[in-house]
PDB file of C-alpha atoms in Angstrom:
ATOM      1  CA  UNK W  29       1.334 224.498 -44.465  1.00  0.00           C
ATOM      2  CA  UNK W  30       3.294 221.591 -43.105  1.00  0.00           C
ATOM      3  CA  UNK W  31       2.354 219.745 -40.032  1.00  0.00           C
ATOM      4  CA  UNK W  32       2.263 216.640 -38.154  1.00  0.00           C
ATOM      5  CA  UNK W  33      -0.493 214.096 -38.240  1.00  0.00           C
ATOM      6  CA  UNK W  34      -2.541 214.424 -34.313  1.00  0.00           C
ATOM      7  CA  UNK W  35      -3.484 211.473 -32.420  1.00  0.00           C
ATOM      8  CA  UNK W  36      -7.461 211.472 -33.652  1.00  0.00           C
ATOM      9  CA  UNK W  37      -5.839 211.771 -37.394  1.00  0.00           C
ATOM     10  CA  UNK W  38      -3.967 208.855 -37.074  1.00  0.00           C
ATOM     11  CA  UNK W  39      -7.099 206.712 -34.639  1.00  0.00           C
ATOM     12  CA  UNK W  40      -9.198 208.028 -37.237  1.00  0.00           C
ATOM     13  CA  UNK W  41      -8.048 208.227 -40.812  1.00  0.00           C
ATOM     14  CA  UNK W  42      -9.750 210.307 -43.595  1.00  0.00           C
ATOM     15  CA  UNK W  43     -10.904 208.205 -46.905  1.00  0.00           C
ATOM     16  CA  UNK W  44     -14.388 208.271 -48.360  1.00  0.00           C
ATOM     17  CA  UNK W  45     -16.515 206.378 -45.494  1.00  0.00           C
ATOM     18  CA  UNK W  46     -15.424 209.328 -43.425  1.00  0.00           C
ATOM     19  CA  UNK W  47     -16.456 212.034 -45.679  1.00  0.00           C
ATOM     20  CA  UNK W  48     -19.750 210.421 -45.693  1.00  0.00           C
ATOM     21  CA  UNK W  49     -20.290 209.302 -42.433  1.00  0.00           C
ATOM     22  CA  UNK W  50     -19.450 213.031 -41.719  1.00  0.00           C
ATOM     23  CA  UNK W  51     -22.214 214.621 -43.869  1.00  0.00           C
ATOM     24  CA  UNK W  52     -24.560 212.277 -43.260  1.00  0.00           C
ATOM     25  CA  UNK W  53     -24.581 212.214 -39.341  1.00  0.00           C
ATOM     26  CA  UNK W  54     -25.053 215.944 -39.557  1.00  0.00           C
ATOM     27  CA  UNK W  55     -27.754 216.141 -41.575  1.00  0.00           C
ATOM     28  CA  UNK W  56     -29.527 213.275 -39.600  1.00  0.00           C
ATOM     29  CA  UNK W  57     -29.218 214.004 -36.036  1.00  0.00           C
ATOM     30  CA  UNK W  58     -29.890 218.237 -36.905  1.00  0.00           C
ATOM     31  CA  UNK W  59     -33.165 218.207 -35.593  1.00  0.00           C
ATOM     32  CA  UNK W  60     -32.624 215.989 -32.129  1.00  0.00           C
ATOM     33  CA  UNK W  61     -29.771 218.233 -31.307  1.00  0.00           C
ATOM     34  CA  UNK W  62     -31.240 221.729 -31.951  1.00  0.00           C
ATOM     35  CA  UNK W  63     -34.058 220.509 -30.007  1.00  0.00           C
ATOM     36  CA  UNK W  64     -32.266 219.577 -26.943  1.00  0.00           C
ATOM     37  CA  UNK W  65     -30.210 223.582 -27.329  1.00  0.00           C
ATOM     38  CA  UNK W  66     -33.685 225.257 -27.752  1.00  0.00           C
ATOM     39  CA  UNK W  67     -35.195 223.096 -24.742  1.00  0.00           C
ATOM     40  CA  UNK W  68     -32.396 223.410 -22.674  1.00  0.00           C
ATOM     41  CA  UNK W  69     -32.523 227.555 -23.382  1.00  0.00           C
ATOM     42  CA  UNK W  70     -36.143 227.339 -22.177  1.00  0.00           C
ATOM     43  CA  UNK W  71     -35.189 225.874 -18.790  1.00  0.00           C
ATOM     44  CA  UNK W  72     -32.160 228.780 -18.429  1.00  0.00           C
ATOM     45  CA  UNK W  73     -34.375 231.280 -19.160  1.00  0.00           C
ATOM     46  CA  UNK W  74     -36.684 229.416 -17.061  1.00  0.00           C
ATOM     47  CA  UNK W  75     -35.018 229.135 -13.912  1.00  0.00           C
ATOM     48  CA  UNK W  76     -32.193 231.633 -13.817  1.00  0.00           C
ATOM     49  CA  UNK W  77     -32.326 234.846 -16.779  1.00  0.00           C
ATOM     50  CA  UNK W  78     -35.757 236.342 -15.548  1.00  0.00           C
ATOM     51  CA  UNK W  79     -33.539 236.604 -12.645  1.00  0.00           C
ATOM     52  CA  UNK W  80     -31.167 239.393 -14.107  1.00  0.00           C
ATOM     53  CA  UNK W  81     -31.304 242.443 -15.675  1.00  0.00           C
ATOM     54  CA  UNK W  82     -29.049 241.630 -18.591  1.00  0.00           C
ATOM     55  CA  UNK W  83     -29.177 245.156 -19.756  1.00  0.00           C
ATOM     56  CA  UNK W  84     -26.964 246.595 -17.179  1.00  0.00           C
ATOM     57  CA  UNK W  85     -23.734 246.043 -17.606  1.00  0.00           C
ATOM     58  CA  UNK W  86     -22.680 242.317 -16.893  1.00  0.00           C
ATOM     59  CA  UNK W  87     -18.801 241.444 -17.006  1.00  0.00           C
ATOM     60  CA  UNK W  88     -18.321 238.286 -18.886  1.00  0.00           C
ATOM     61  CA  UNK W  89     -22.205 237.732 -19.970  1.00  0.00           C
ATOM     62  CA  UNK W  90     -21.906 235.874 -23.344  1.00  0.00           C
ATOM     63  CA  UNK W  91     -19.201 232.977 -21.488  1.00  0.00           C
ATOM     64  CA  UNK W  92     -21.459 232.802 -18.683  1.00  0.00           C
ATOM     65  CA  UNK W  93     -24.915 232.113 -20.487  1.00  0.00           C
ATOM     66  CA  UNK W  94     -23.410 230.287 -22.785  1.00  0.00           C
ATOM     67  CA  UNK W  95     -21.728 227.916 -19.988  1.00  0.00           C
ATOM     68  CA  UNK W  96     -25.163 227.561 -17.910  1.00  0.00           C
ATOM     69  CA  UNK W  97     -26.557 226.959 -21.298  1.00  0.00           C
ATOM     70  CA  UNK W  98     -24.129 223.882 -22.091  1.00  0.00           C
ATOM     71  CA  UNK W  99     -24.581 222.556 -18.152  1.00  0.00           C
ATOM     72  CA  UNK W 100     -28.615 222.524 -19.369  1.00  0.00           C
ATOM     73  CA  UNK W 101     -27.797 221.117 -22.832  1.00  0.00           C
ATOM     74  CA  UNK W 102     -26.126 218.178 -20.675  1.00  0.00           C
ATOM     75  CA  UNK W 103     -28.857 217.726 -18.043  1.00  0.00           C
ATOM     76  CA  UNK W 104     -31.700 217.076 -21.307  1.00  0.00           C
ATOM     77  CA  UNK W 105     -29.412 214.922 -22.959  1.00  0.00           C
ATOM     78  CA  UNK W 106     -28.554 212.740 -20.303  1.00  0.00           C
ATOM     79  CA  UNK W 107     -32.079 212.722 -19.258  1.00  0.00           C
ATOM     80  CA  UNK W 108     -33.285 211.547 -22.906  1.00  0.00           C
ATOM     81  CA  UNK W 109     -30.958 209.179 -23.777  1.00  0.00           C
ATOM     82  CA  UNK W 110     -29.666 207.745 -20.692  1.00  0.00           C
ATOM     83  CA  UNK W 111     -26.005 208.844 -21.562  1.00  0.00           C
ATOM     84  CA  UNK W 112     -25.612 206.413 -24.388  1.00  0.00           C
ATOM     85  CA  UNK W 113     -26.348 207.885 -27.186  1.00  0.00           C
ATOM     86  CA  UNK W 114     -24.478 208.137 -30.249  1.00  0.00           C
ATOM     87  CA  UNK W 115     -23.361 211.433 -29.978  1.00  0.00           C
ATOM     88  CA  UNK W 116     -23.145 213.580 -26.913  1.00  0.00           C
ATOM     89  CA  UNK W 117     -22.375 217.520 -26.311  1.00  0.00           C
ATOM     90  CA  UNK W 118     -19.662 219.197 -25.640  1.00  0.00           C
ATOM     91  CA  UNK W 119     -18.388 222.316 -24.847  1.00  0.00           C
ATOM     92  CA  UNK W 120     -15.202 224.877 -25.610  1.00  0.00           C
ATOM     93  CA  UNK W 121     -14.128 221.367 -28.183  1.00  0.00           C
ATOM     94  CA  UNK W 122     -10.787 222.023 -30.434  1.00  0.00           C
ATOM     95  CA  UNK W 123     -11.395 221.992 -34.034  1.00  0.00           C
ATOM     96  CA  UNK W 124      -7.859 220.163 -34.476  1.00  0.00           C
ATOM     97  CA  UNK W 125      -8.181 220.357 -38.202  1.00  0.00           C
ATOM     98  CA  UNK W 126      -7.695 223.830 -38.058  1.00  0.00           C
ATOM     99  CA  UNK W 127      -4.608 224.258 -35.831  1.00  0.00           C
ATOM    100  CA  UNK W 128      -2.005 226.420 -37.225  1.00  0.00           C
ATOM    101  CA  UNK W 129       0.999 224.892 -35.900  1.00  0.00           C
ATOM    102  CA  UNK W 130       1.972 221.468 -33.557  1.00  0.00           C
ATOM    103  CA  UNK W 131       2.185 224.187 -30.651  1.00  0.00           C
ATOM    104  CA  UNK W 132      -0.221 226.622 -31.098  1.00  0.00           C
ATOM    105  CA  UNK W 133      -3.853 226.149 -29.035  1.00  0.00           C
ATOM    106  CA  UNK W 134      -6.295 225.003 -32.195  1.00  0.00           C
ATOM    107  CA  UNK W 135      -9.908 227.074 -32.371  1.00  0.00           C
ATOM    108  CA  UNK W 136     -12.329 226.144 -30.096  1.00  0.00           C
ATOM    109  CA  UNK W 137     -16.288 225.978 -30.394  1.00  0.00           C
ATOM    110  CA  UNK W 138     -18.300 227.231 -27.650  1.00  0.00           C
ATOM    111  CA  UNK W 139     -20.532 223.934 -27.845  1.00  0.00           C
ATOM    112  CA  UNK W 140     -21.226 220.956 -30.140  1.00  0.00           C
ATOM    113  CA  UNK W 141     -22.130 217.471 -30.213  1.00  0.00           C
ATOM    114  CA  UNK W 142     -19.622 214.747 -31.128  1.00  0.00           C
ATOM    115  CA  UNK W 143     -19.970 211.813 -32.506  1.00  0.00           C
ATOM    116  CA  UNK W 144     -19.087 208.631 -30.456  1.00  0.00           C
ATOM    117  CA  UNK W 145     -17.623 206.500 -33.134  1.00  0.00           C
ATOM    118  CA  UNK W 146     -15.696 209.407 -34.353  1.00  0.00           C
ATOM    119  CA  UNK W 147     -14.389 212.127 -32.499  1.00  0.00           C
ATOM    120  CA  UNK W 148     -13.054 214.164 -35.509  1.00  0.00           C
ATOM    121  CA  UNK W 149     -17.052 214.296 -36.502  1.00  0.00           C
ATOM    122  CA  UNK W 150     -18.267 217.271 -34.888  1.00  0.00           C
ATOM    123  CA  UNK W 151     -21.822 219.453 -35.109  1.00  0.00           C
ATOM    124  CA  UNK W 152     -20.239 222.774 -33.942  1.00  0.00           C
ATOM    125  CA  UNK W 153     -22.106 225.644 -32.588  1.00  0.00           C
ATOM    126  CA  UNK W 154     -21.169 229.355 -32.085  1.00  0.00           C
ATOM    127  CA  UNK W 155     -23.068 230.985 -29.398  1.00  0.00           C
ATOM    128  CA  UNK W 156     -23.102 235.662 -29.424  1.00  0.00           C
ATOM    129  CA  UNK W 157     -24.600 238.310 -27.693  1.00  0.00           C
ATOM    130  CA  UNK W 158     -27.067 240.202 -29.693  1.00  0.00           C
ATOM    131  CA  UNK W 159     -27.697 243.690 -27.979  1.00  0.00           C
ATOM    132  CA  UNK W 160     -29.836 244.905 -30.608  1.00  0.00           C
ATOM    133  CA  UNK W 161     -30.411 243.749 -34.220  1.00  0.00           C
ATOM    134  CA  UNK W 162     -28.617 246.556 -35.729  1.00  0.00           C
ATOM    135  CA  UNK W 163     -25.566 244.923 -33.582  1.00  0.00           C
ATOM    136  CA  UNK W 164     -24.401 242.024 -35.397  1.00  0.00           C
ATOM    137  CA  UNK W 165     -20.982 242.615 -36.367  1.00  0.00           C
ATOM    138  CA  UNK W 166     -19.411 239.943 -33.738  1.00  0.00           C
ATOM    139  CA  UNK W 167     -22.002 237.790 -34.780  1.00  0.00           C
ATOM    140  CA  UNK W 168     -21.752 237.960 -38.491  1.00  0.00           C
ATOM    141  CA  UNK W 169     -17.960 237.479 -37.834  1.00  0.00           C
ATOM    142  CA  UNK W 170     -18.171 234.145 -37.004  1.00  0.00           C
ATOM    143  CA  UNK W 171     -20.663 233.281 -40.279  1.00  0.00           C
ATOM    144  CA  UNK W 172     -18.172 234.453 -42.528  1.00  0.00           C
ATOM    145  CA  UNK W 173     -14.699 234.140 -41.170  1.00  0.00           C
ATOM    146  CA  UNK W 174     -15.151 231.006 -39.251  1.00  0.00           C
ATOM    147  CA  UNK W 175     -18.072 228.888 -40.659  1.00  0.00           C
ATOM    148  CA  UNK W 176     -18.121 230.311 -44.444  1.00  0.00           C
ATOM    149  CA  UNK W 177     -14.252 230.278 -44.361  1.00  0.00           C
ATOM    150  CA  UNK W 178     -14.454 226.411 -43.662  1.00  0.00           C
ATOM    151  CA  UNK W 179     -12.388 227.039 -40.173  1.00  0.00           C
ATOM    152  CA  UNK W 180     -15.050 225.660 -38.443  1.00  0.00           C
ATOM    153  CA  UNK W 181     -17.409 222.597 -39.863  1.00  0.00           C
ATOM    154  CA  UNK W 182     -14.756 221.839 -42.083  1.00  0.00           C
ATOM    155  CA  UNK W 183     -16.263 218.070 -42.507  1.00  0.00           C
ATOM    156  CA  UNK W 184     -20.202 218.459 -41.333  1.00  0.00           C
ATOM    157  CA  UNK W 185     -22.960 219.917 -43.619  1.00  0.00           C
ATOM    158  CA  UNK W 186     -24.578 221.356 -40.861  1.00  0.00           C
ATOM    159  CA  UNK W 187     -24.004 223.889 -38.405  1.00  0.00           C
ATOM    160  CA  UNK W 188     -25.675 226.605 -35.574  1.00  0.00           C
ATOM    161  CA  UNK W 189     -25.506 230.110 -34.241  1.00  0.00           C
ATOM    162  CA  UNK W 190     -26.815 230.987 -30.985  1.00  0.00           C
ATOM    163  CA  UNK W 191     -27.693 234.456 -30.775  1.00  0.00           C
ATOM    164  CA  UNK W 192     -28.035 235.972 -27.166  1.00  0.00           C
ATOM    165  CA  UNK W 193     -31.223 238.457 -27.878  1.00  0.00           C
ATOM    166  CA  UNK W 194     -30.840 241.613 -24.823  1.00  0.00           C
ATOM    167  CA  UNK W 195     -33.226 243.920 -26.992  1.00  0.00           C
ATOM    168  CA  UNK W 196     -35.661 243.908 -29.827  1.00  0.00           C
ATOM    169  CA  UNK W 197     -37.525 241.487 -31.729  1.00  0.00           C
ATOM    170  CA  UNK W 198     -36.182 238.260 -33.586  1.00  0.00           C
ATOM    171  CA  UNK W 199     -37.512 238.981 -36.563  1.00  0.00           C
ATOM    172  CA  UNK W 200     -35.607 242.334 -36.758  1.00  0.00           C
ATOM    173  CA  UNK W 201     -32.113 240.169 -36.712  1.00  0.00           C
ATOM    174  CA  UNK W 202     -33.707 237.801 -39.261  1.00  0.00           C
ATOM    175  CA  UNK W 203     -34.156 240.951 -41.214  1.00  0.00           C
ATOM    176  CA  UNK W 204     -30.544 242.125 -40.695  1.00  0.00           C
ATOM    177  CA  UNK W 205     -28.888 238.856 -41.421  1.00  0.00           C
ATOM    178  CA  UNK W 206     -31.357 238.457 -44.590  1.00  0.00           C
ATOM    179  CA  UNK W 207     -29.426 242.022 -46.133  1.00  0.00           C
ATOM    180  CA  UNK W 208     -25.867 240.962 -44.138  1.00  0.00           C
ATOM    181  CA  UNK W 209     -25.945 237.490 -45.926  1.00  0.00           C
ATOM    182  CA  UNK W 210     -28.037 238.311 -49.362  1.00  0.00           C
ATOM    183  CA  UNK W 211     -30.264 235.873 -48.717  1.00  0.00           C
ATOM    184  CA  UNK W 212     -33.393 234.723 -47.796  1.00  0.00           C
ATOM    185  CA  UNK W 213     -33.540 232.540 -44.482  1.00  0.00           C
ATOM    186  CA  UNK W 214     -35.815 229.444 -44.242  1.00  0.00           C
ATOM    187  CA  UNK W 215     -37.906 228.561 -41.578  1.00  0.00           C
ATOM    188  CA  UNK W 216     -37.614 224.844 -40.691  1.00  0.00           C
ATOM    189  CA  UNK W 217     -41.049 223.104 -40.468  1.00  0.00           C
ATOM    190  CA  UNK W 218     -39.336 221.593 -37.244  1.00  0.00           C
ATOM    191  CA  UNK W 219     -39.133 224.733 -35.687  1.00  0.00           C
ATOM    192  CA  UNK W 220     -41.968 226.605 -36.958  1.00  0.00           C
ATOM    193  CA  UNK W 221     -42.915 228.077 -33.266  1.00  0.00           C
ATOM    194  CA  UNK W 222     -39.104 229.073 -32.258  1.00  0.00           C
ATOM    195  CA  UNK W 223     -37.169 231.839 -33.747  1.00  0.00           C
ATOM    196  CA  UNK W 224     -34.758 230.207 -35.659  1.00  0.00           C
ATOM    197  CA  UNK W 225     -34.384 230.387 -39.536  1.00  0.00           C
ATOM    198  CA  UNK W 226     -31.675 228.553 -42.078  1.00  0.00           C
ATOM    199  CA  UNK W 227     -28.725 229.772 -44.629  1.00  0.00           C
ATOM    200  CA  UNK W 228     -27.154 227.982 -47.188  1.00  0.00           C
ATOM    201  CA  UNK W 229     -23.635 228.504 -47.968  1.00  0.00           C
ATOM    202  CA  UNK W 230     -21.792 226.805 -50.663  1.00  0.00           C
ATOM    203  CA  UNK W 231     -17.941 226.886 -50.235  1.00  0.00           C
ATOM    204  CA  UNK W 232     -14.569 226.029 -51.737  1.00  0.00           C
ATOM    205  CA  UNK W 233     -11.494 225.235 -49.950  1.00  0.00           C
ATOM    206  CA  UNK W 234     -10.535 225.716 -46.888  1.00  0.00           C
ATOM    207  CA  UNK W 235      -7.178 227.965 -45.691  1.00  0.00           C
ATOM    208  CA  UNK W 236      -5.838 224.615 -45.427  1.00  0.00           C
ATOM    209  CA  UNK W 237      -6.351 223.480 -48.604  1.00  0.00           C
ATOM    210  CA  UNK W 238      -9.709 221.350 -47.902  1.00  0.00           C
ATOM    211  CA  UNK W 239     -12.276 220.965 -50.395  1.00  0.00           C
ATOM    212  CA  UNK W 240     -15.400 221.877 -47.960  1.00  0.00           C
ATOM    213  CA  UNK W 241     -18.557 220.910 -47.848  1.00  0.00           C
ATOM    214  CA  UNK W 242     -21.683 223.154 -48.335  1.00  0.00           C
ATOM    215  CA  UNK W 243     -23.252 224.266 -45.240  1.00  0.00           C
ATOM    216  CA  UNK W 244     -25.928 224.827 -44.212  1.00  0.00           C
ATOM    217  CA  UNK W 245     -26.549 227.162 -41.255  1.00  0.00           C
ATOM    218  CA  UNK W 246     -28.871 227.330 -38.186  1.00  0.00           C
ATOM    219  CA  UNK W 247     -29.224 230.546 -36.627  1.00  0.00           C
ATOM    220  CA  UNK W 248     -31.148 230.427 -33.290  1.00  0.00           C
ATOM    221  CA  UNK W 249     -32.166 233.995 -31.761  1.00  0.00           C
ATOM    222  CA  UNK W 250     -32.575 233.073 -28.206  1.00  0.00           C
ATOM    223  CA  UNK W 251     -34.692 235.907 -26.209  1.00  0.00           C
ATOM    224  CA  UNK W 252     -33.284 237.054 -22.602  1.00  0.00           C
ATOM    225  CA  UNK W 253     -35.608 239.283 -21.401  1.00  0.00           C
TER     226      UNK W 253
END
């Protein structure tokens, strides 16, 4: 595939202090940012989901908790660090290495973090409603044909899915993802009281012809009832 350099690929050239800088800002800054997405979820659910019956019918649910959930994300960010950090969240942010063509609209994560210094840098996250556990097909779309495909976190060693939990347990989608992915998930020490487990995912190249690196994958079942 042929196509033109964009504006952040000529500010921000690739060579080998990018790749690195890449993998290891994302490993680094993991823990800070999951903890402001589970902390932020607390103050949704907090203030606003006990509110609703999210098992009736509810037209455009997923975009709407997802884009209260970013406005919290913001609030405990600014909050702890002032707005100055060295990375700051995002929402609905173009993956620009994975456009298709100088017109068409390039994928879009539903929120992130992005590194100051270097916008191309980003710590993507994928957020899903989950109405049961045995419901994961939208969910597991996005592992596999986004994040395993190297579409999304095509530079970054880490990564997160939110799933939107409307029925069951946790540990019933932990269970389903274990079989889905043929796996077992890990438990970060970091998070040992929230449900939210790891995968590892070692990958080649991407549809653009990007040797990618391994990921490794946060998924973050987020209760709403």
């Amino acid at each position: 595939m042929t196509r033109r350099a964009a504006f952040r690929e000529q500010a921000w050239p690739e060579d080998p202090v990018f790749a690195e800088l890449a993998l290891n800002w994302s490993h680094s800054a993991a823990t800070q940012m999951l903890d402001w997405v589970w902390r932020a979820f607390d103050t949704l659910r907090a203030k606003h989901i006990g509110r609703v019956d999210v098992t009736k019918p509810l037209e455009q649910l997923e975009r709407d908790l997802t884009d209260l959930h970013f406005g919290e994300i913001q609030h405990i960010w600014a909050q702890d660090t002032g707005g100055t950090s060295a990375f700051y969240p995002e929402h609905e942010i173009p993956e620009f290495e994975s456009r298709h063509s100088a017109k068409a609209q390039p994928p879009a994560y539903d929120l992130g973090f992005v590194l100051r210094d270097n916008p191309r840098c980003i710590w993507p996250i994928e957020a899903k409603i989950v109405r049961k556990a045995s419901i994961l097909r939208a969910y597991l779309a996005d592992v596999r044909d986004k994040f395993m495909a190297g579409i999304a976190a095509p530079f970054v060693g880490e990564a997160g899915m939110i799933g939107y939990l409307l029925a069951g347990v946790a540990t019933e989608v932990f269970t389903e993802l274990e079989l889905e992915l043929s796996q077992p998930l890990c438990h970060p020490s970091a998070f040992a009281a929230r449900d939210h487990r790891t995968s590892y995912h070692t990958r080649g190249r991407s549809p653009f012809g990007r040797d990618l690196p391994d990921l490794l994958l946060h998924h973050l079942v987020m209760t709403c009832f």
